[in-house]
Amino acid sequence: MDEATVVARLRALEIETPSWGYGNSGTRFHVYPWPGAARDVHERIADAALVHRLTGCCPSVALHIPWDAVDDYGDLRAFAEGHGIRIGAINPNLFGDDAYRLGSICHPDVEVRRAAIRQCLECVEIGKELGSSLVSLWLADGTNYPGQDDLRARHGRLVDGLEEVYAGLPPGMRLLVKYKFFEPAFYSTDLPDWGTAALVCRGLGPQAQVLVDTGHHPQGTNIEQIVALLLGEGLLGGFHFNNRKYADDDLIVGSVDPFELFRIMREIALGDSTGVAFMIDQAHNVEGKIDAMIQSVMNIQTAYAKALLVDEERLAEAQAAGDVLGAHRFLLDAFETDVRPLLARMREELGVTRDPVEAFRAGGYTARLAEERGTASVESAYERT
Ligand code: LRH
Ligand code: MN
């Protein structure tokens, strides 16, 4: 692919950042507050807008409801647009309520299921007010012990519940169904893998597609093969990018296994990714939130740039000739290409700096935000957490 086409494809790549990635987050062990970290939905949107100003490719921010709930969504939409970004995917939170101990849409109790479906339909209405065209749904639903509940009955509830949510979608809005093989459930998860999510989406209809979280698979899973298959079936609705070494660690995408990210983005480069939502889902527990998000965006761009540089023509010849190593080396050539100069030129074309992380750090944003938000010191950050 010639450089101009590579740059054009790179410029067309839009990456949505998650509101929940800008606030203080932690593990069950502790939450370490970061000076200047966003404390409410307006600060989270403002930080997402800063990431867009510095990268030029993050024009939307995903919200999580009720974490980002407000009384007037019209105001919130105007606030975001006033900061130069739009609201992206709406994430219903069906795990943060006492009632959901045994699940939400798959719960044995019909009243709890009804409440969960109502919450999803509220998110559809919120999405309409905010001009969003995506509801991305992850269910923590599952069981912890064999015999705790009937596995077939739970799947039946899942399908029935999602059919009601799907019926509430206006034309043009998509339901992205996200799977995860375990946690917080430790015996069975009702939406555990791509196959279950694909079956459910096929059953629902064309406005339902699968959301692939790169941290939600058992070790050793060939994620790019799942991506290739879902793309080929028109079932790939989007990604929640992050990286992990062990479980759902939600680390900076590409920080543990950049070659895996390259292989995933190559399937995107090869296929028609129109309508695929490229979103990040991360938690920055020990590092600054904004520069970590910018680095994540740059890592995705880097992987995509390298993927676009694979000599697909000669690779196809080697594959046809059964030249196993030769074929593999075409991927290595691209992966080992230094694409930083090309990305720097692309950013200049976009009117942003060559290295947005450096621009953030040299720009004194952290100190300014900490000052403005009164959390300059860790102590004050503690008080405000
Ligand atoms: C579950 C998950 C989910 C988000 C949450 C923050 O692991 O990825 O999709 O809502 O983390
Ligand atoms: Mn996750």
mmCIF file of C-alpha atoms and ligand atoms in Angstrom:
data_model
loop_
_atom_site.group_PDB
_atom_site.id
_atom_site.type_symbol
_atom_site.label_atom_id
_atom_site.label_comp_id
_atom_site.label_asym_id
_atom_site.label_seq_id
_atom_site.Cartn_x
_atom_site.Cartn_y
_atom_site.Cartn_z
ATOM 1 C CA MET A 1 0.000 0.000 0.000
ATOM 2 C CA ASP A 2 1.467 3.398 -0.911
ATOM 3 C CA GLU A 3 2.210 5.873 1.861
ATOM 4 C CA ALA A 4 -0.564 8.294 0.892
ATOM 5 C CA THR A 5 -3.163 5.543 1.232
ATOM 6 C CA VAL A 6 -1.665 4.418 4.540
ATOM 7 C CA VAL A 7 -1.862 7.972 5.872
ATOM 8 C CA ALA A 8 -5.429 8.363 4.602
ATOM 9 C CA ARG A 9 -6.492 5.115 6.346
ATOM 10 C CA LEU A 10 -4.736 6.252 9.532
ATOM 11 C CA ARG A 11 -6.405 9.650 9.447
ATOM 12 C CA ALA A 12 -9.792 7.944 9.111
ATOM 13 C CA LEU A 13 -9.235 5.905 12.289
ATOM 14 C CA GLU A 14 -11.317 7.384 15.130
ATOM 15 C CA ILE A 15 -10.811 6.059 18.662
ATOM 16 C CA GLU A 16 -13.418 6.547 21.403
ATOM 17 C CA THR A 17 -12.142 7.005 24.938
ATOM 18 C CA PRO A 18 -14.050 5.843 28.080
ATOM 19 C CA SER A 19 -15.237 8.401 30.646
ATOM 20 C CA TRP A 20 -14.384 5.892 33.380
ATOM 21 C CA GLY A 21 -10.739 5.832 32.319
ATOM 22 C CA TYR A 22 -10.189 9.435 33.493
ATOM 23 C CA GLY A 23 -11.187 9.033 37.138
ATOM 24 C CA ASN A 24 -9.398 7.436 40.046
ATOM 25 C CA SER A 25 -9.754 3.651 39.823
ATOM 26 C CA GLY A 26 -8.092 0.758 41.529
ATOM 27 C CA THR A 27 -8.372 -2.832 42.521
ATOM 28 C CA ARG A 28 -10.103 -4.498 45.455
ATOM 29 C CA PHE A 29 -6.935 -3.804 47.360
ATOM 30 C CA HIS A 30 -6.798 -0.020 47.047
ATOM 31 C CA VAL A 31 -7.587 3.058 44.957
ATOM 32 C CA TYR A 32 -4.542 5.358 44.728
ATOM 33 C CA PRO A 33 -5.811 8.867 43.982
ATOM 34 C CA TRP A 34 -4.032 10.811 41.239
ATOM 35 C CA PRO A 35 -3.651 14.585 41.598
ATOM 36 C CA GLY A 36 -5.996 16.298 39.165
ATOM 37 C CA ALA A 37 -7.914 13.156 38.236
ATOM 38 C CA ALA A 38 -11.431 13.835 36.949
ATOM 39 C CA ARG A 39 -14.071 13.642 39.693
ATOM 40 C CA ASP A 40 -17.359 14.006 37.816
ATOM 41 C CA VAL A 41 -18.833 13.538 34.342
ATOM 42 C CA HIS A 42 -18.055 17.122 33.259
ATOM 43 C CA GLU A 43 -14.370 16.776 34.186
ATOM 44 C CA ARG A 44 -14.257 13.344 32.504
ATOM 45 C CA ILE A 45 -15.695 14.842 29.294
ATOM 46 C CA ALA A 46 -13.302 17.806 29.522
ATOM 47 C CA ASP A 47 -10.341 15.405 29.807
ATOM 48 C CA ALA A 48 -11.608 13.368 26.853
ATOM 49 C CA ALA A 49 -11.846 16.618 24.877
ATOM 50 C CA LEU A 50 -8.237 17.438 25.805
ATOM 51 C CA VAL A 51 -7.157 14.020 24.498
ATOM 52 C CA HIS A 52 -8.972 14.802 21.232
ATOM 53 C CA ARG A 53 -7.302 18.232 20.952
ATOM 54 C CA LEU A 54 -3.872 16.642 21.447
ATOM 55 C CA THR A 55 -4.358 13.567 19.228
ATOM 56 C CA GLY A 56 -6.882 14.799 16.635
ATOM 57 C CA CYS A 57 -8.532 11.375 16.417
ATOM 58 C CA CYS A 58 -10.745 10.916 19.518
ATOM 59 C CA PRO A 59 -13.939 12.867 18.694
ATOM 60 C CA SER A 60 -16.209 10.899 21.042
ATOM 61 C CA VAL A 61 -16.358 9.743 24.661
ATOM 62 C CA ALA A 62 -18.261 6.715 25.974
ATOM 63 C CA LEU A 63 -20.443 7.118 29.053
ATOM 64 C CA HIS A 64 -21.340 4.676 31.805
ATOM 65 C CA ILE A 65 -24.801 4.952 33.378
ATOM 66 C CA PRO A 66 -25.399 5.672 36.254
ATOM 67 C CA TRP A 67 -21.722 6.597 36.898
ATOM 68 C CA ASP A 68 -22.199 9.510 34.405
ATOM 69 C CA ALA A 69 -25.921 10.125 35.045
ATOM 70 C CA VAL A 70 -27.171 13.748 35.117
ATOM 71 C CA ASP A 71 -30.592 15.407 35.367
ATOM 72 C CA ASP A 72 -30.380 17.181 32.003
ATOM 73 C CA TYR A 73 -28.813 15.192 29.143
ATOM 74 C CA GLY A 74 -29.492 18.017 26.728
ATOM 75 C CA ASP A 75 -27.164 20.189 28.804
ATOM 76 C CA LEU A 76 -24.566 17.450 28.925
ATOM 77 C CA ARG A 77 -24.703 17.065 25.140
ATOM 78 C CA ALA A 78 -24.205 20.820 24.729
ATOM 79 C CA PHE A 79 -21.338 20.718 27.237
ATOM 80 C CA ALA A 80 -19.555 17.979 25.273
ATOM 81 C CA GLU A 81 -20.162 19.643 21.910
ATOM 82 C CA GLY A 82 -18.967 22.917 23.450
ATOM 83 C CA HIS A 83 -15.707 21.096 24.168
ATOM 84 C CA GLY A 84 -15.476 19.843 20.587
ATOM 85 C CA ILE A 85 -16.485 16.218 21.114
ATOM 86 C CA ARG A 86 -19.664 14.131 20.984
ATOM 87 C CA ILE A 87 -21.078 11.454 23.220
ATOM 88 C CA GLY A 88 -20.409 7.926 21.961
ATOM 89 C CA ALA A 89 -21.489 4.549 23.295
ATOM 90 C CA ILE A 90 -23.801 4.381 26.293
ATOM 91 C CA ASN A 91 -22.810 1.611 28.745
ATOM 92 C CA PRO A 92 -25.633 0.463 31.042
ATOM 93 C CA ASN A 93 -24.187 -0.568 34.430
ATOM 94 C CA LEU A 94 -26.019 -3.774 35.373
ATOM 95 C CA PHE A 95 -23.533 -4.808 38.079
ATOM 96 C CA GLY A 96 -23.390 -1.901 40.524
ATOM 97 C CA ASP A 97 -26.650 -2.524 42.381
ATOM 98 C CA ASP A 98 -27.329 -4.797 45.402
ATOM 99 C CA ALA A 99 -30.299 -6.288 43.533
ATOM 100 C CA TYR A 100 -27.922 -7.815 40.961
ATOM 101 C CA ARG A 101 -26.236 -10.314 43.349
ATOM 102 C CA LEU A 102 -27.537 -13.263 41.338
ATOM 103 C CA GLY A 103 -27.459 -11.470 37.993
ATOM 104 C CA SER A 104 -29.441 -8.840 36.164
ATOM 105 C CA ILE A 105 -31.168 -9.889 32.899
ATOM 106 C CA CYS A 106 -30.441 -13.544 33.814
ATOM 107 C CA HIS A 107 -31.515 -13.241 37.469
ATOM 108 C CA PRO A 108 -33.905 -15.975 38.744
ATOM 109 C CA ASP A 109 -36.342 -13.306 39.986
ATOM 110 C CA VAL A 110 -38.544 -11.809 37.243
ATOM 111 C CA GLU A 111 -38.792 -8.461 39.077
ATOM 112 C CA VAL A 112 -35.009 -8.055 39.043
ATOM 113 C CA ARG A 113 -34.948 -8.989 35.340
ATOM 114 C CA ARG A 114 -37.641 -6.401 34.648
ATOM 115 C CA ALA A 115 -35.629 -3.727 36.476
ATOM 116 C CA ALA A 116 -32.511 -4.588 34.444
ATOM 117 C CA ILE A 117 -34.389 -4.425 31.138
ATOM 118 C CA ARG A 118 -35.937 -1.100 32.195
ATOM 119 C CA GLN A 119 -32.418 0.218 32.959
ATOM 120 C CA CYS A 120 -31.254 -0.775 29.470
ATOM 121 C CA LEU A 121 -34.265 0.894 27.840
ATOM 122 C CA GLU A 122 -33.557 4.048 29.886
ATOM 123 C CA CYS A 123 -30.048 4.006 28.403
ATOM 124 C CA VAL A 124 -31.587 3.791 24.925
ATOM 125 C CA GLU A 125 -33.600 6.953 25.727
ATOM 126 C CA ILE A 126 -30.496 8.655 27.162
ATOM 127 C CA GLY A 127 -28.631 7.708 23.981
ATOM 128 C CA LYS A 128 -31.335 9.319 21.868
ATOM 129 C CA GLU A 129 -31.089 12.581 23.897
ATOM 130 C CA LEU A 130 -27.300 12.573 23.603
ATOM 131 C CA GLY A 131 -27.281 11.807 19.867
ATOM 132 C CA SER A 132 -25.547 8.475 20.453
ATOM 133 C CA SER A 133 -26.058 5.529 18.086
ATOM 134 C CA LEU A 134 -24.558 2.822 20.306
ATOM 135 C CA VAL A 135 -25.586 0.989 23.462
ATOM 136 C CA SER A 136 -22.738 -1.301 24.528
ATOM 137 C CA LEU A 137 -23.871 -3.916 27.005
ATOM 138 C CA TRP A 138 -21.669 -6.056 29.232
ATOM 139 C CA LEU A 139 -23.331 -8.365 31.766
ATOM 140 C CA ALA A 140 -21.528 -9.468 34.931
ATOM 141 C CA ASP A 141 -24.226 -12.163 35.114
ATOM 142 C CA GLY A 142 -23.188 -15.699 36.069
ATOM 143 C CA THR A 143 -22.931 -18.174 38.917
ATOM 144 C CA ASN A 144 -20.209 -19.106 41.399
ATOM 145 C CA TYR A 145 -21.017 -22.736 42.145
ATOM 146 C CA PRO A 146 -22.234 -25.763 40.138
ATOM 147 C CA GLY A 147 -25.970 -26.193 40.809
ATOM 148 C CA GLN A 148 -26.423 -22.572 41.921
ATOM 149 C CA ASP A 149 -28.816 -22.019 38.997
ATOM 150 C CA ASP A 150 -30.065 -23.724 35.802
ATOM 151 C CA LEU A 151 -27.675 -22.902 32.957
ATOM 152 C CA ARG A 152 -30.262 -23.402 30.189
ATOM 153 C CA ALA A 153 -32.852 -21.313 32.062
ATOM 154 C CA ARG A 154 -30.331 -18.495 32.486
ATOM 155 C CA HIS A 155 -29.586 -18.523 28.748
ATOM 156 C CA GLY A 156 -33.308 -18.392 28.016
ATOM 157 C CA ARG A 157 -33.656 -15.349 30.268
ATOM 158 C CA LEU A 158 -30.689 -13.726 28.515
ATOM 159 C CA VAL A 159 -32.281 -14.136 25.083
ATOM 160 C CA ASP A 160 -35.739 -13.011 26.269
ATOM 161 C CA GLY A 161 -34.321 -9.969 28.024
ATOM 162 C CA LEU A 162 -32.140 -8.868 25.141
ATOM 163 C CA GLU A 163 -35.090 -9.272 22.747
ATOM 164 C CA GLU A 164 -36.983 -6.695 24.816
ATOM 165 C CA VAL A 165 -34.009 -4.325 24.799
ATOM 166 C CA TYR A 166 -33.518 -4.848 21.057
ATOM 167 C CA ALA A 167 -37.201 -4.082 20.417
ATOM 168 C CA GLY A 168 -36.674 -0.697 22.087
ATOM 169 C CA LEU A 169 -33.872 0.384 19.739
ATOM 170 C CA PRO A 170 -34.743 3.226 17.341
ATOM 171 C CA PRO A 171 -33.653 2.806 13.691
ATOM 172 C CA GLY A 172 -29.929 3.484 13.338
ATOM 173 C CA MET A 173 -29.046 2.605 16.936
ATOM 174 C CA ARG A 174 -26.995 -0.556 17.523
ATOM 175 C CA LEU A 175 -26.774 -2.844 20.534
ATOM 176 C CA LEU A 176 -23.205 -4.076 21.054
ATOM 177 C CA VAL A 177 -23.133 -7.311 23.033
ATOM 178 C CA LYS A 178 -19.909 -7.760 25.024
ATOM 179 C CA TYR A 179 -18.698 -11.120 26.359
ATOM 180 C CA LYS A 180 -16.179 -12.092 29.069
ATOM 181 C CA PHE A 181 -15.087 -15.594 30.087
ATOM 182 C CA PHE A 182 -15.137 -14.983 33.871
ATOM 183 C CA GLU A 183 -15.222 -12.370 36.714
ATOM 184 C CA PRO A 184 -17.021 -11.364 38.727
ATOM 185 C CA ALA A 185 -18.672 -14.774 38.293
ATOM 186 C CA PHE A 186 -16.287 -17.610 38.992
ATOM 187 C CA TYR A 187 -18.168 -20.771 37.838
ATOM 188 C CA SER A 188 -20.351 -19.817 34.842
ATOM 189 C CA THR A 189 -20.767 -16.528 32.957
ATOM 190 C CA ASP A 190 -23.960 -16.091 30.923
ATOM 191 C CA LEU A 191 -22.180 -14.269 28.076
ATOM 192 C CA PRO A 192 -18.784 -16.042 28.244
ATOM 193 C CA ASP A 193 -17.468 -16.037 24.697
ATOM 194 C CA TRP A 194 -17.723 -14.763 21.124
ATOM 195 C CA GLY A 195 -19.801 -17.778 20.075
ATOM 196 C CA THR A 196 -22.551 -17.129 22.599
ATOM 197 C CA ALA A 197 -22.519 -13.404 21.781
ATOM 198 C CA ALA A 198 -22.656 -14.132 18.020
ATOM 199 C CA LEU A 199 -25.556 -16.584 18.414
ATOM 200 C CA VAL A 200 -27.476 -14.078 20.510
ATOM 201 C CA CYS A 201 -26.821 -11.241 18.028
ATOM 202 C CA ARG A 202 -27.859 -13.354 15.052
ATOM 203 C CA GLY A 203 -31.048 -14.187 16.902
ATOM 204 C CA LEU A 204 -31.770 -10.525 17.693
ATOM 205 C CA GLY A 205 -31.242 -8.981 14.263
ATOM 206 C CA PRO A 206 -29.038 -6.644 12.187
ATOM 207 C CA GLN A 207 -28.856 -3.899 14.830
ATOM 208 C CA ALA A 208 -27.084 -6.272 17.229
ATOM 209 C CA GLN A 209 -23.351 -6.919 16.899
ATOM 210 C CA VAL A 210 -20.536 -8.347 19.021
ATOM 211 C CA LEU A 211 -18.167 -6.179 21.088
ATOM 212 C CA VAL A 212 -14.673 -7.696 21.478
ATOM 213 C CA ASP A 213 -12.762 -6.716 24.636
ATOM 214 C CA THR A 214 -9.113 -7.693 24.154
ATOM 215 C CA GLY A 215 -8.838 -8.580 27.856
ATOM 216 C CA HIS A 216 -11.872 -10.846 28.086
ATOM 217 C CA HIS A 217 -10.491 -14.132 26.715
ATOM 218 C CA PRO A 218 -8.807 -17.137 28.262
ATOM 219 C CA GLN A 219 -5.007 -17.127 27.956
ATOM 220 C CA GLY A 220 -3.855 -18.388 24.561
ATOM 221 C CA THR A 221 -7.003 -17.306 22.704
ATOM 222 C CA ASN A 222 -6.354 -16.292 19.079
ATOM 223 C CA ILE A 223 -8.250 -12.994 19.218
ATOM 224 C CA GLU A 224 -7.381 -11.928 15.652
ATOM 225 C CA GLN A 225 -8.994 -15.140 14.375
ATOM 226 C CA ILE A 226 -12.207 -14.240 16.260
ATOM 227 C CA VAL A 227 -12.012 -10.732 14.767
ATOM 228 C CA ALA A 228 -11.507 -12.102 11.238
ATOM 229 C CA LEU A 229 -14.491 -14.431 11.630
ATOM 230 C CA LEU A 230 -16.827 -11.801 13.113
ATOM 231 C CA LEU A 231 -15.797 -9.278 10.438
ATOM 232 C CA GLY A 232 -16.480 -11.846 7.745
ATOM 233 C CA GLU A 233 -19.915 -12.515 9.244
ATOM 234 C CA GLY A 234 -20.758 -8.796 9.561
ATOM 235 C CA LEU A 235 -21.050 -9.320 13.318
ATOM 236 C CA LEU A 236 -18.128 -7.212 14.551
ATOM 237 C CA GLY A 237 -19.621 -4.117 16.151
ATOM 238 C CA GLY A 238 -16.573 -2.865 17.967
ATOM 239 C CA PHE A 239 -13.639 -3.208 20.293
ATOM 240 C CA HIS A 240 -12.859 -2.404 23.891
ATOM 241 C CA PHE A 241 -9.109 -2.136 23.653
ATOM 242 C CA ASN A 242 -6.754 -2.724 26.581
ATOM 243 C CA ASN A 243 -4.012 -5.225 27.382
ATOM 244 C CA ARG A 244 -3.395 -7.880 30.001
ATOM 245 C CA LYS A 245 -0.710 -10.272 31.157
ATOM 246 C CA TYR A 246 -2.895 -12.378 33.391
ATOM 247 C CA ALA A 247 -6.683 -11.719 33.586
ATOM 248 C CA ASP A 248 -8.804 -8.652 32.831
ATOM 249 C CA ASP A 249 -5.980 -6.338 33.872
ATOM 250 C CA ASP A 250 -7.245 -3.366 31.782
ATOM 251 C CA LEU A 251 -3.690 -2.136 31.160
ATOM 252 C CA ILE A 252 -2.665 0.246 28.376
ATOM 253 C CA VAL A 253 -3.458 -1.382 25.027
ATOM 254 C CA GLY A 254 -0.340 -2.767 23.343
ATOM 255 C CA SER A 255 1.724 -2.372 26.514
ATOM 256 C CA VAL A 256 2.126 -6.124 27.156
ATOM 257 C CA ASP A 257 1.799 -7.684 23.696
ATOM 258 C CA PRO A 258 2.129 -5.141 20.844
ATOM 259 C CA PHE A 259 2.537 -7.995 18.317
ATOM 260 C CA GLU A 260 -0.951 -9.289 19.246
ATOM 261 C CA LEU A 261 -2.405 -5.798 18.755
ATOM 262 C CA PHE A 262 -0.636 -5.627 15.368
ATOM 263 C CA ARG A 263 -2.160 -8.978 14.347
ATOM 264 C CA ILE A 264 -5.636 -7.778 15.419
ATOM 265 C CA MET A 265 -5.308 -4.477 13.549
ATOM 266 C CA ARG A 266 -4.137 -6.351 10.464
ATOM 267 C CA GLU A 267 -7.474 -8.162 10.312
ATOM 268 C CA ILE A 268 -9.054 -4.710 10.449
ATOM 269 C CA ALA A 269 -6.703 -3.489 7.699
ATOM 270 C CA LEU A 270 -7.669 -6.488 5.534
ATOM 271 C CA GLY A 271 -11.429 -6.337 6.113
ATOM 272 C CA ASP A 272 -14.135 -3.718 5.648
ATOM 273 C CA SER A 273 -14.272 -2.107 9.100
ATOM 274 C CA THR A 274 -17.010 0.384 8.253
ATOM 275 C CA GLY A 275 -19.129 0.886 11.357
ATOM 276 C CA VAL A 276 -16.690 -0.898 13.668
ATOM 277 C CA ALA A 277 -16.397 1.167 16.872
ATOM 278 C CA PHE A 278 -12.803 1.446 18.053
ATOM 279 C CA MET A 279 -13.127 2.108 21.793
ATOM 280 C CA ILE A 280 -10.804 1.882 24.774
ATOM 281 C CA ASP A 281 -11.785 0.278 28.110
ATOM 282 C CA GLN A 282 -9.007 0.684 30.647
ATOM 283 C CA ALA A 283 -8.347 1.493 34.310
ATOM 284 C CA HIS A 284 -5.205 3.440 35.149
ATOM 285 C CA ASN A 285 -4.532 2.359 38.736
ATOM 286 C CA VAL A 286 -0.956 3.574 39.325
ATOM 287 C CA GLU A 287 -0.327 6.014 36.450
ATOM 288 C CA GLY A 288 -1.671 9.359 35.272
ATOM 289 C CA LYS A 289 -4.993 9.010 33.441
ATOM 290 C CA ILE A 290 -4.748 11.435 30.525
ATOM 291 C CA ASP A 291 -1.241 10.669 29.243
ATOM 292 C CA ALA A 292 -1.976 6.953 29.676
ATOM 293 C CA MET A 293 -5.028 7.417 27.452
ATOM 294 C CA ILE A 294 -3.015 9.336 24.864
ATOM 295 C CA GLN A 295 -0.314 6.641 24.854
ATOM 296 C CA SER A 296 -3.079 4.063 24.312
ATOM 297 C CA VAL A 297 -4.367 5.951 21.284
ATOM 298 C CA MET A 298 -0.820 6.191 19.898
ATOM 299 C CA ASN A 299 -0.275 2.449 20.429
ATOM 300 C CA ILE A 300 -3.396 1.611 18.418
ATOM 301 C CA GLN A 301 -2.307 3.991 15.639
ATOM 302 C CA THR A 302 1.173 2.430 15.646
ATOM 303 C CA ALA A 303 -0.227 -1.102 15.356
ATOM 304 C CA TYR A 304 -2.588 -0.034 12.560
ATOM 305 C CA ALA A 305 0.187 1.781 10.638
ATOM 306 C CA LYS A 306 2.399 -1.320 10.761
ATOM 307 C CA ALA A 307 -0.541 -3.531 9.758
ATOM 308 C CA LEU A 308 -1.230 -1.325 6.726
ATOM 309 C CA LEU A 309 2.411 -1.747 5.625
ATOM 310 C CA VAL A 310 2.257 -5.532 5.190
ATOM 311 C CA ASP A 311 3.108 -6.406 1.562
ATOM 312 C CA GLU A 312 -0.147 -8.326 1.134
ATOM 313 C CA GLU A 313 0.513 -9.129 -2.535
ATOM 314 C CA ARG A 314 3.830 -10.904 -2.010
ATOM 315 C CA LEU A 315 2.457 -12.419 1.213
ATOM 316 C CA ALA A 316 -0.383 -13.998 -0.765
ATOM 317 C CA GLU A 317 2.137 -15.427 -3.238
ATOM 318 C CA ALA A 318 4.179 -16.951 -0.401
ATOM 319 C CA GLN A 319 1.006 -18.366 1.176
ATOM 320 C CA ALA A 320 -0.063 -19.869 -2.149
ATOM 321 C CA ALA A 321 3.426 -21.353 -2.586
ATOM 322 C CA GLY A 322 3.288 -22.882 0.894
ATOM 323 C CA ASP A 323 6.331 -20.838 1.910
ATOM 324 C CA VAL A 324 5.472 -20.844 5.623
ATOM 325 C CA LEU A 325 8.433 -18.891 6.966
ATOM 326 C CA GLY A 326 8.509 -16.588 3.951
ATOM 327 C CA ALA A 327 4.885 -15.692 4.520
ATOM 328 C CA HIS A 328 5.465 -15.116 8.237
ATOM 329 C CA ARG A 329 8.455 -12.867 7.491
ATOM 330 C CA PHE A 330 6.244 -10.446 5.526
ATOM 331 C CA LEU A 331 4.387 -9.765 8.790
ATOM 332 C CA LEU A 332 7.667 -9.423 10.684
ATOM 333 C CA ASP A 333 8.967 -6.913 8.119
ATOM 334 C CA ALA A 334 5.956 -4.688 8.660
ATOM 335 C CA PHE A 335 5.918 -5.159 12.436
ATOM 336 C CA GLU A 336 9.581 -4.247 12.713
ATOM 337 C CA THR A 337 9.131 -1.103 10.596
ATOM 338 C CA ASP A 338 9.624 2.144 12.539
ATOM 339 C CA VAL A 339 6.375 3.977 11.762
ATOM 340 C CA ARG A 340 7.004 6.903 14.098
ATOM 341 C CA PRO A 341 8.120 9.272 11.274
ATOM 342 C CA LEU A 342 5.007 8.350 9.217
ATOM 343 C CA LEU A 343 2.718 8.868 12.238
ATOM 344 C CA ALA A 344 4.422 12.173 13.029
ATOM 345 C CA ARG A 345 3.735 13.367 9.454
ATOM 346 C CA MET A 346 0.124 12.168 9.736
ATOM 347 C CA ARG A 347 -0.302 14.125 12.999
ATOM 348 C CA GLU A 348 1.120 17.256 11.447
ATOM 349 C CA GLU A 349 -1.457 16.874 8.659
ATOM 350 C CA LEU A 350 -4.105 16.579 11.398
ATOM 351 C CA GLY A 351 -2.740 19.783 12.942
ATOM 352 C CA VAL A 352 -1.575 18.136 16.176
ATOM 353 C CA THR A 353 1.920 17.683 17.583
ATOM 354 C CA ARG A 354 4.232 14.849 16.496
ATOM 355 C CA ASP A 355 4.214 13.315 20.013
ATOM 356 C CA PRO A 356 0.957 14.076 21.881
ATOM 357 C CA VAL A 357 2.168 12.435 25.118
ATOM 358 C CA GLU A 358 5.194 14.720 25.139
ATOM 359 C CA ALA A 359 2.925 17.676 24.358
ATOM 360 C CA PHE A 360 0.723 16.778 27.332
ATOM 361 C CA ARG A 361 3.637 16.359 29.697
ATOM 362 C CA ALA A 362 5.490 19.455 28.515
ATOM 363 C CA GLY A 363 2.235 21.423 28.592
ATOM 364 C CA GLY A 364 1.951 21.358 32.393
ATOM 365 C CA TYR A 365 -1.612 20.026 32.201
ATOM 366 C CA THR A 366 -1.301 17.715 35.213
ATOM 367 C CA ALA A 367 -0.210 20.515 37.568
ATOM 368 C CA ARG A 368 -2.826 22.907 36.158
ATOM 369 C CA LEU A 369 -5.669 20.404 36.455
ATOM 370 C CA ALA A 370 -4.587 19.404 39.970
ATOM 371 C CA GLU A 371 -4.536 23.086 40.935
ATOM 372 C CA GLU A 372 -7.926 23.787 39.341
ATOM 373 C CA ARG A 373 -9.470 20.710 40.926
ATOM 374 C CA GLY A 374 -7.876 21.287 44.307
ATOM 375 C CA THR A 375 -6.203 17.875 44.326
ATOM 376 C CA ALA A 376 -2.627 19.077 43.818
ATOM 377 C CA SER A 377 -1.250 16.900 46.593
ATOM 378 C CA VAL A 378 -1.871 13.203 47.092
ATOM 379 C CA GLU A 379 -3.329 14.146 50.498
ATOM 380 C CA SER A 380 -5.830 16.554 48.976
ATOM 381 C CA ALA A 381 -6.446 14.007 46.220
ATOM 382 C CA TYR A 382 -7.211 11.458 48.983
ATOM 383 C CA GLU A 383 -9.677 13.881 50.627
ATOM 384 C CA ARG A 384 -11.473 14.452 47.320
ATOM 385 C CA THR A 385 -11.625 10.806 46.193
HETATM 386 C C1 LRH B 1 -15.970 -5.519 32.594
HETATM 387 C C2 LRH B 1 -15.773 -4.218 31.872
HETATM 388 C C3 LRH B 1 -17.072 -3.628 31.407
HETATM 389 C C4 LRH B 1 -17.009 -2.215 31.816
HETATM 390 C C5 LRH B 1 -16.225 -2.302 33.044
HETATM 391 C C6 LRH B 1 -15.645 -1.007 33.453
HETATM 392 O O1 LRH B 1 -14.757 -6.153 32.836
HETATM 393 O O2 LRH B 1 -14.871 -4.380 30.852
HETATM 394 O O3 LRH B 1 -17.273 -3.658 30.088
HETATM 395 O O4 LRH B 1 -18.234 -1.668 31.948
HETATM 396 O O5 LRH B 1 -15.246 -3.261 32.777
HETATM 397 MN MN MN B 2 -13.176 -5.706 31.323
#
